[in-house]
Tab-separated table of C-alpha atoms and ligand atoms in Angstrom:
chain	number	residue	atom	x	y	z
A	1	MET	CA	-6.074	-19.363	-10.772
A	2	LYS	CA	-5.877	-19.341	-14.569
A	3	LYS	CA	-2.690	-21.022	-15.930
A	4	THR	CA	-1.687	-19.644	-19.312
A	5	GLY	CA	2.064	-20.076	-18.987
A	6	SER	CA	2.530	-16.320	-19.487
A	7	ILE	CA	4.526	-14.473	-16.819
A	8	ASN	CA	5.109	-10.716	-16.734
A	9	ILE	CA	8.297	-9.418	-15.087
A	10	PHE	CA	8.157	-5.831	-13.772
A	11	THR	CA	11.425	-4.201	-12.621
A	12	ASN	CA	12.883	-0.974	-11.427
A	13	HIS	CA	15.805	-0.506	-13.742
A	14	THR	CA	18.732	-0.743	-11.354
A	15	GLU	CA	21.721	-2.802	-12.451
A	16	ILE	CA	21.044	-5.606	-9.964
A	17	SER	CA	17.352	-5.764	-10.922
A	18	GLU	CA	18.165	-5.972	-14.639
A	19	LYS	CA	20.675	-8.742	-13.960
A	20	THR	CA	18.176	-10.609	-11.788
A	21	ARG	CA	15.485	-10.151	-14.423
A	22	ALA	CA	17.651	-11.616	-17.202
A	23	HIS	CA	18.663	-14.553	-15.017
A	24	LEU	CA	15.078	-15.253	-13.955
A	25	ALA	CA	13.691	-14.877	-17.503
A	26	GLY	CA	16.229	-17.471	-18.726
A	27	LYS	CA	15.239	-19.971	-16.024
A	28	LEU	CA	11.509	-19.445	-16.606
A	29	THR	CA	11.887	-19.869	-20.374
A	30	ASP	CA	13.814	-23.113	-19.781
A	31	ALA	CA	10.960	-24.281	-17.545
A	32	GLY	CA	8.503	-23.694	-20.423
A	33	TYR	CA	6.991	-20.305	-19.490
A	34	LYS	CA	6.490	-17.371	-21.836
A	35	VAL	CA	8.089	-14.264	-20.274
A	36	THR	CA	6.723	-10.829	-21.223
A	37	ASP	CA	7.571	-7.196	-20.439
A	38	SER	CA	3.971	-6.110	-20.483
A	39	PHE	CA	0.901	-7.150	-18.570
A	40	SER	CA	-2.137	-8.526	-20.456
A	41	HIS	CA	-5.273	-10.580	-19.773
A	42	GLU	CA	-3.102	-13.635	-20.597
A	43	THR	CA	-0.729	-12.971	-17.674
A	44	GLU	CA	-1.008	-15.661	-14.985
A	45	LEU	CA	1.621	-14.194	-12.652
A	46	ILE	CA	3.439	-10.891	-12.187
A	47	ILE	CA	6.982	-11.058	-10.835
A	48	CYS	CA	8.168	-7.774	-9.438
A	49	VAL	CA	11.948	-7.320	-9.158
A	50	GLY	CA	12.999	-4.473	-6.847
A	51	GLY	CA	12.093	-3.277	-3.338
A	52	ASP	CA	8.785	-2.335	-1.749
A	53	GLY	CA	8.776	0.921	-3.709
A	54	THR	CA	8.932	-1.082	-6.953
A	55	PHE	CA	6.228	-3.398	-5.695
A	56	LEU	CA	3.942	-0.427	-5.018
A	57	GLU	CA	4.847	1.067	-8.403
A	58	ALA	CA	3.905	-2.199	-10.135
A	59	VAL	CA	0.555	-2.338	-8.323
A	60	HIS	CA	-0.257	1.261	-9.312
A	61	THR	CA	1.119	1.130	-12.883
A	62	LEU	CA	-0.818	-2.080	-13.586
A	63	ASP	CA	-3.923	-0.582	-11.916
A	64	PHE	CA	-4.329	-3.079	-9.065
A	65	PRO	CA	-4.252	-6.251	-11.188
A	66	GLN	CA	-6.270	-9.225	-9.988
A	67	CYS	CA	-3.706	-11.882	-10.960
A	68	PRO	CA	-1.187	-12.928	-8.279
A	69	ILE	CA	2.061	-11.012	-7.722
A	70	ILE	CA	5.342	-12.175	-6.268
A	71	GLY	CA	8.289	-9.947	-5.400
A	72	VAL	CA	12.004	-10.664	-5.782
A	73	ASN	CA	13.910	-8.403	-3.425
A	74	THR	CA	16.759	-6.367	-4.870
A	75	GLY	CA	15.806	-3.242	-2.886
A	76	HIS	CA	16.575	-2.023	0.613
A	77	LEU	CA	13.914	-3.433	2.901
A	78	GLY	CA	11.683	-5.611	0.708
A	79	PHE	CA	8.852	-6.195	3.147
A	80	PHE	CA	6.380	-7.195	0.414
A	81	GLN	CA	9.033	-9.159	-1.451
A	82	GLU	CA	8.924	-12.907	-0.881
A	83	ILE	CA	11.998	-14.323	-2.590
A	84	SER	CA	15.675	-13.471	-2.857
A	85	PRO	CA	17.602	-13.575	-6.155
A	86	GLU	CA	19.435	-16.660	-4.797
A	87	SER	CA	16.293	-18.763	-4.322
A	88	MET	CA	14.870	-18.642	-7.839
A	89	ASP	CA	15.221	-22.376	-8.551
A	90	SER	CA	13.122	-23.391	-5.560
A	91	PHE	CA	10.593	-20.660	-6.440
A	92	ILE	CA	10.168	-21.996	-10.006
A	93	SER	CA	9.921	-25.571	-8.743
A	94	ASP	CA	7.394	-24.790	-5.963
A	95	TYR	CA	5.362	-22.611	-8.318
A	96	GLY	CA	5.241	-25.378	-10.953
A	97	LYS	CA	4.065	-27.889	-8.341
A	98	GLY	CA	1.411	-25.489	-7.034
A	99	GLU	CA	3.037	-25.418	-3.604
A	100	TYR	CA	1.998	-21.945	-2.560
A	101	SER	CA	-0.884	-20.038	-1.067
A	102	ILE	CA	-2.440	-16.688	-1.934
A	103	GLN	CA	-2.360	-13.864	0.608
A	104	THR	CA	-5.139	-11.364	-0.057
A	105	LEU	CA	-4.354	-7.798	0.999
A	106	ASN	CA	-7.044	-5.167	1.413
A	107	THR	CA	-6.692	-1.656	0.086
A	108	VAL	CA	-7.912	1.737	1.295
A	109	LEU	CA	-9.963	4.120	-0.846
A	110	ALA	CA	-10.201	7.899	-0.421
A	111	THR	CA	-12.963	9.753	-2.265
A	112	VAL	CA	-12.404	13.512	-2.409
A	113	THR	CA	-15.422	15.723	-3.117
A	114	ASP	CA	-14.908	19.408	-3.943
A	115	ARG	CA	-17.300	22.316	-3.416
A	116	HIS	CA	-18.697	21.844	-6.942
A	117	GLY	CA	-19.527	18.191	-6.271
A	118	ARG	CA	-16.645	16.846	-8.391
A	119	GLN	CA	-15.168	13.596	-7.088
A	120	SER	CA	-11.715	12.024	-7.336
A	121	ARG	CA	-10.685	8.643	-6.038
A	122	HIS	CA	-7.323	7.475	-4.691
A	123	LEU	CA	-6.503	3.875	-3.844
A	124	GLY	CA	-3.696	2.812	-1.510
A	125	LEU	CA	-2.203	-0.569	-0.650
A	126	ASN	CA	-0.199	0.913	2.240
A	127	GLU	CA	-2.024	4.075	3.196
A	128	ILE	CA	-3.749	7.360	2.474
A	129	VAL	CA	-2.192	10.483	4.007
A	130	ILE	CA	-4.163	13.722	4.353
A	131	LYS	CA	-2.094	16.805	5.128
A	132	GLY	CA	-1.666	20.489	4.397
A	133	ARG	CA	0.799	22.375	2.250
A	134	HIS	CA	4.484	22.559	3.261
A	135	SER	CA	4.821	22.891	7.007
A	136	TYR	CA	1.416	24.369	7.794
A	137	SER	CA	-0.757	22.574	10.305
A	138	VAL	CA	-4.183	21.387	9.228
A	139	HIS	CA	-7.484	21.472	11.068
A	140	LEU	CA	-9.751	18.604	10.121
A	141	TYR	CA	-13.188	17.638	11.402
A	142	ILE	CA	-13.125	13.865	11.774
A	143	SER	CA	-16.215	11.665	11.879
A	144	ILE	CA	-16.637	7.909	12.105
A	145	ASP	CA	-19.613	6.448	10.246
A	146	GLY	CA	-21.136	9.926	10.144
A	147	VAL	CA	-20.701	10.588	13.886
A	148	PRO	CA	-18.492	13.635	14.693
A	149	ILE	CA	-15.489	12.532	16.794
A	150	GLU	CA	-12.900	15.295	16.988
A	151	LYS	CA	-11.384	18.336	15.365
A	152	PHE	CA	-7.851	17.220	14.536
A	153	SER	CA	-5.039	19.778	14.555
A	154	GLY	CA	-1.502	18.866	13.554
A	155	ASP	CA	0.471	17.787	10.469
A	156	GLY	CA	-2.256	15.498	9.180
A	157	ILE	CA	-3.687	12.030	9.489
A	158	LEU	CA	-2.612	8.742	7.989
A	159	VAL	CA	-5.048	5.904	7.314
A	160	ALA	CA	-3.192	2.617	6.946
A	161	THR	CA	-4.267	-0.820	5.815
A	162	SER	CA	-2.907	-3.767	7.779
A	163	ALA	CA	-0.348	-4.366	4.986
A	164	GLY	CA	0.719	-0.727	5.252
A	165	SER	CA	0.892	-0.753	9.051
A	166	THR	CA	4.614	-1.626	8.929
A	167	ALA	CA	5.453	1.308	6.627
A	168	TYR	CA	4.965	5.050	7.328
A	169	ASN	CA	2.331	4.181	9.953
A	170	TYR	CA	4.940	2.388	12.057
A	171	SER	CA	7.377	5.329	11.851
A	172	LEU	CA	4.612	7.552	13.234
A	173	GLY	CA	4.153	5.316	16.277
A	174	GLY	CA	1.236	3.318	14.876
A	175	SER	CA	0.788	-0.383	15.621
A	176	ILE	CA	1.856	-3.338	13.522
A	177	ALA	CA	-1.330	-5.109	12.392
A	178	ASP	CA	-1.383	-8.689	11.125
A	179	PRO	CA	-2.490	-8.496	7.449
A	180	ARG	CA	-5.226	-11.075	8.145
A	181	LEU	CA	-7.034	-8.260	10.011
A	182	LYS	CA	-9.326	-6.331	7.671
A	183	LEU	CA	-9.253	-2.920	9.306
A	184	LEU	CA	-8.239	0.710	8.955
A	185	GLN	CA	-5.721	2.266	11.303
A	186	VAL	CA	-6.095	6.028	11.664
A	187	THR	CA	-2.790	7.439	12.933
A	188	PRO	CA	-2.337	11.089	13.869
A	189	MET	CA	0.713	12.909	12.460
A	190	ALA	CA	2.164	15.249	15.096
A	191	PRO	CA	-1.192	15.977	16.799
A	192	MET	CA	-1.335	19.248	18.744
A	193	ASN	CA	-2.457	19.102	22.345
A	194	THR	CA	-2.711	22.489	24.010
A	195	THR	CA	-5.452	24.562	25.553
A	196	ALA	CA	-6.076	25.800	21.987
A	197	TYR	CA	-6.294	22.412	20.250
A	198	ARG	CA	-7.085	18.860	21.370
A	199	SER	CA	-6.616	15.739	19.263
A	200	PHE	CA	-6.298	12.016	19.923
A	201	THR	CA	-2.652	11.109	20.302
A	202	SER	CA	-2.900	7.387	19.572
A	203	SER	CA	-4.058	5.433	16.529
A	204	ILE	CA	-7.725	4.516	16.189
A	205	LEU	CA	-8.652	1.115	14.734
A	206	LEU	CA	-11.796	0.854	12.641
A	207	PRO	CA	-13.588	-2.286	11.442
A	208	ALA	CA	-13.937	-2.712	7.680
A	209	ASP	CA	-17.591	-1.658	7.549
A	210	LEU	CA	-17.063	1.796	9.078
A	211	SER	CA	-15.789	4.752	7.080
A	212	LEU	CA	-13.897	7.837	8.146
A	213	GLY	CA	-15.129	11.295	7.165
A	214	VAL	CA	-12.708	14.234	6.957
A	215	VAL	CA	-13.808	17.851	6.459
A	216	PRO	CA	-11.125	20.568	6.290
A	217	GLU	CA	-11.982	23.538	8.491
A	218	HIS	CA	-10.706	25.987	5.870
A	219	GLN	CA	-11.928	24.684	2.491
A	220	GLU	CA	-9.960	27.233	0.500
A	221	ASN	CA	-6.635	25.959	1.857
A	222	CYS	CA	-4.592	23.434	-0.052
A	223	ILE	CA	-4.999	19.812	1.072
A	224	PHE	CA	-2.658	17.071	-0.112
A	225	ILE	CA	-3.776	13.456	-0.484
A	226	THR	CA	-0.996	10.901	-0.773
A	227	ASN	CA	-1.722	7.285	-1.680
A	228	ASP	CA	1.371	5.067	-1.305
A	229	GLY	CA	3.647	8.068	-1.872
A	230	ILE	CA	1.740	9.501	-4.868
A	231	GLU	CA	0.778	13.069	-3.951
A	232	THR	CA	-2.163	15.091	-5.323
A	233	GLY	CA	-2.971	18.653	-4.200
A	234	TYR	CA	-6.520	20.017	-3.937
A	235	THR	CA	-8.097	23.347	-3.160
A	236	ASP	CA	-11.809	23.624	-2.416
A	237	VAL	CA	-12.112	20.247	-0.686
A	238	LYS	CA	-15.597	19.808	0.781
A	239	ASP	CA	-15.039	16.394	2.291
A	240	ILE	CA	-12.976	13.226	2.058
A	241	LYS	CA	-14.347	9.768	2.722
A	242	VAL	CA	-11.822	7.048	3.593
A	243	GLU	CA	-12.916	3.402	3.632
A	244	VAL	CA	-11.795	-0.174	3.025
A	245	SER	CA	-12.003	-0.766	-0.714
A	246	ASP	CA	-13.405	-3.804	-2.551
A	247	THR	CA	-10.168	-4.001	-4.535
A	248	SER	CA	-7.553	-6.353	-3.171
A	249	VAL	CA	-3.999	-7.326	-4.087
A	250	ARG	CA	-3.099	-11.016	-4.204
A	251	LEU	CA	0.380	-12.137	-3.230
A	252	LEU	CA	1.914	-15.531	-3.802
A	253	ARG	CA	3.312	-16.945	-0.568
A	254	PHE	CA	5.434	-20.073	-0.137
A	255	LYS	CA	5.604	-22.532	2.727
A	256	ASN	CA	8.250	-20.660	4.710
A	257	TYR	CA	6.292	-17.389	4.763
A	258	ASP	CA	5.171	-16.247	8.166
A	259	PHE	CA	4.177	-12.609	8.744
A	260	TRP	CA	5.510	-12.340	12.283
A	261	ASN	CA	8.783	-14.011	11.416
A	262	LYS	CA	9.138	-11.482	8.609
A	263	VAL	CA	8.470	-8.616	11.028
A	264	LYS	CA	11.126	-9.997	13.381
A	265	THR	CA	13.792	-10.416	10.701
A	266	LYS	CA	13.137	-7.059	9.013
A	267	PHE	CA	12.617	-4.857	12.088
A	268	LEU	CA	14.589	-6.263	15.023
B	301	LIG	P1	10.535	5.158	0.313
B	301	LIG	O1	10.591	6.509	0.889
B	301	LIG	O2	11.734	4.582	-0.331
B	301	LIG	O3	9.972	4.106	1.405
B	301	LIG	C1	10.351	4.150	2.707
B	301	LIG	C2	10.618	2.745	3.222
B	301	LIG	O4	9.380	2.071	3.451
B	301	LIG	C3	11.442	1.858	2.280
B	301	LIG	O5	12.459	1.230	3.044
B	301	LIG	C4	10.422	0.845	1.777
B	301	LIG	O6	11.025	-0.409	1.456
B	301	LIG	C5	9.525	0.729	3.007
B	301	LIG	N1	8.176	0.188	2.822
B	301	LIG	C6	7.268	0.436	1.844
B	301	LIG	N2	6.125	-0.242	2.067
B	301	LIG	C7	6.326	-0.966	3.202
B	301	LIG	C8	5.510	-1.860	3.960
B	301	LIG	N3	4.255	-2.162	3.610
B	301	LIG	N4	6.026	-2.386	5.116
B	301	LIG	C9	7.273	-2.074	5.522
B	301	LIG	N5	8.074	-1.228	4.851
B	301	LIG	C10	7.606	-0.680	3.714
B	301	LIG	O7	9.285	5.155	-0.705
B	301	LIG	P2	8.732	3.908	-1.497
B	301	LIG	O8	9.734	2.815	-1.514
B	301	LIG	O9	8.162	4.434	-2.777
B	301	LIG	O10	7.508	3.438	-0.583
B	301	LIG	C11	6.371	4.259	-0.419
B	301	LIG	C12	5.988	4.149	1.018
B	301	LIG	O11	6.980	4.792	1.818
B	301	LIG	C13	4.715	4.855	1.406
B	301	LIG	O12	3.574	4.072	1.115
B	301	LIG	C14	4.941	5.083	2.903
B	301	LIG	O13	4.365	4.046	3.675
B	301	LIG	C15	6.438	5.019	3.082
B	301	LIG	N6	6.946	6.261	3.687
B	301	LIG	C16	7.519	6.169	4.915
B	301	LIG	C17	7.941	7.311	5.579
B	301	LIG	C18	8.524	7.164	6.945
B	301	LIG	O14	8.632	6.019	7.394
B	301	LIG	N7	8.873	8.240	7.609
B	301	LIG	C19	7.799	8.568	4.979
B	301	LIG	C20	7.220	8.624	3.709
B	301	LIG	C21	6.771	7.456	3.071
B	301	LIG	P3	12.092	-0.576	0.217
B	301	LIG	O15	13.390	-0.097	0.755
B	301	LIG	O16	12.116	-2.067	-0.040
B	301	LIG	O17	11.582	0.215	-0.950
B	302	LIG	MN1	11.877	2.608	-1.728
């Protein structure tokens, strides 16, 4: 990776994050780095101070930057976040010595096409959620790689990346997927199973080269697409294609990082 000495710190503006930012900026400046508030082509590393929500905000605000990111946890859970405010000295030392690896996380892309052929794209690091308005159920024709699979009825469907499998997906009863697995996990949200409607009740796992097709039964109804918590409403949706995207997010990981150990300490 390109070493320019320029580091961008992104924070949510809570008191603890601001304090951590100031402390970290001082230490980095002493170590010879140039610390900036904005991201540019010169930036060699983004440090994100906050929780997972802040991490996701940084990724979206900076439009899925290709330079590495590292999170300092001052939030609630901090699943993406690698370091604590107390371990900044060892972080700066390990970083300077190049003692780290890069974890590449895949993203999920939803392409929405309306009845007039207009297209909009939404990228998610955690997931894409497709649901109806308020508390109405939705009826969605689901296909895999162009092959019709089911008519889903329920609250909606969630398509998670492996990195997002521990977020909303997990709360819905989806599986935890090791982020080294490049796949999509399609998890039903409150699927209806009656003599009137039949839907799969478990998650479906798709390999990276297969896409999911979603066609709303009633095109005129409002459909909401949410990528990592960012919601957009559509009427007139003809179809939605959901697939693994070429864009990835690169995280800095240090020697003590282990995904399953993180799952254990954060969830159990
Ligand atoms: P939020 O409502 O504050 O997030 C809910 C929780 O999910 C927070 O504790 C957050 O951690 C955690 N989280 C986010 N990404 C995670 C990941 N990859 N693995 C494990 N936990 C993760 O909203 P937010 O902070 O802006 O995060 C947006 C995400 O919230 C969405 O992408 C969605 O996955 C998730 N969400 C979950 C539910 C649910 O579980 N019922 C409902 C809606 C949305 P921090 O405390 O560190 O921020
Ligand atoms: Mn949050």
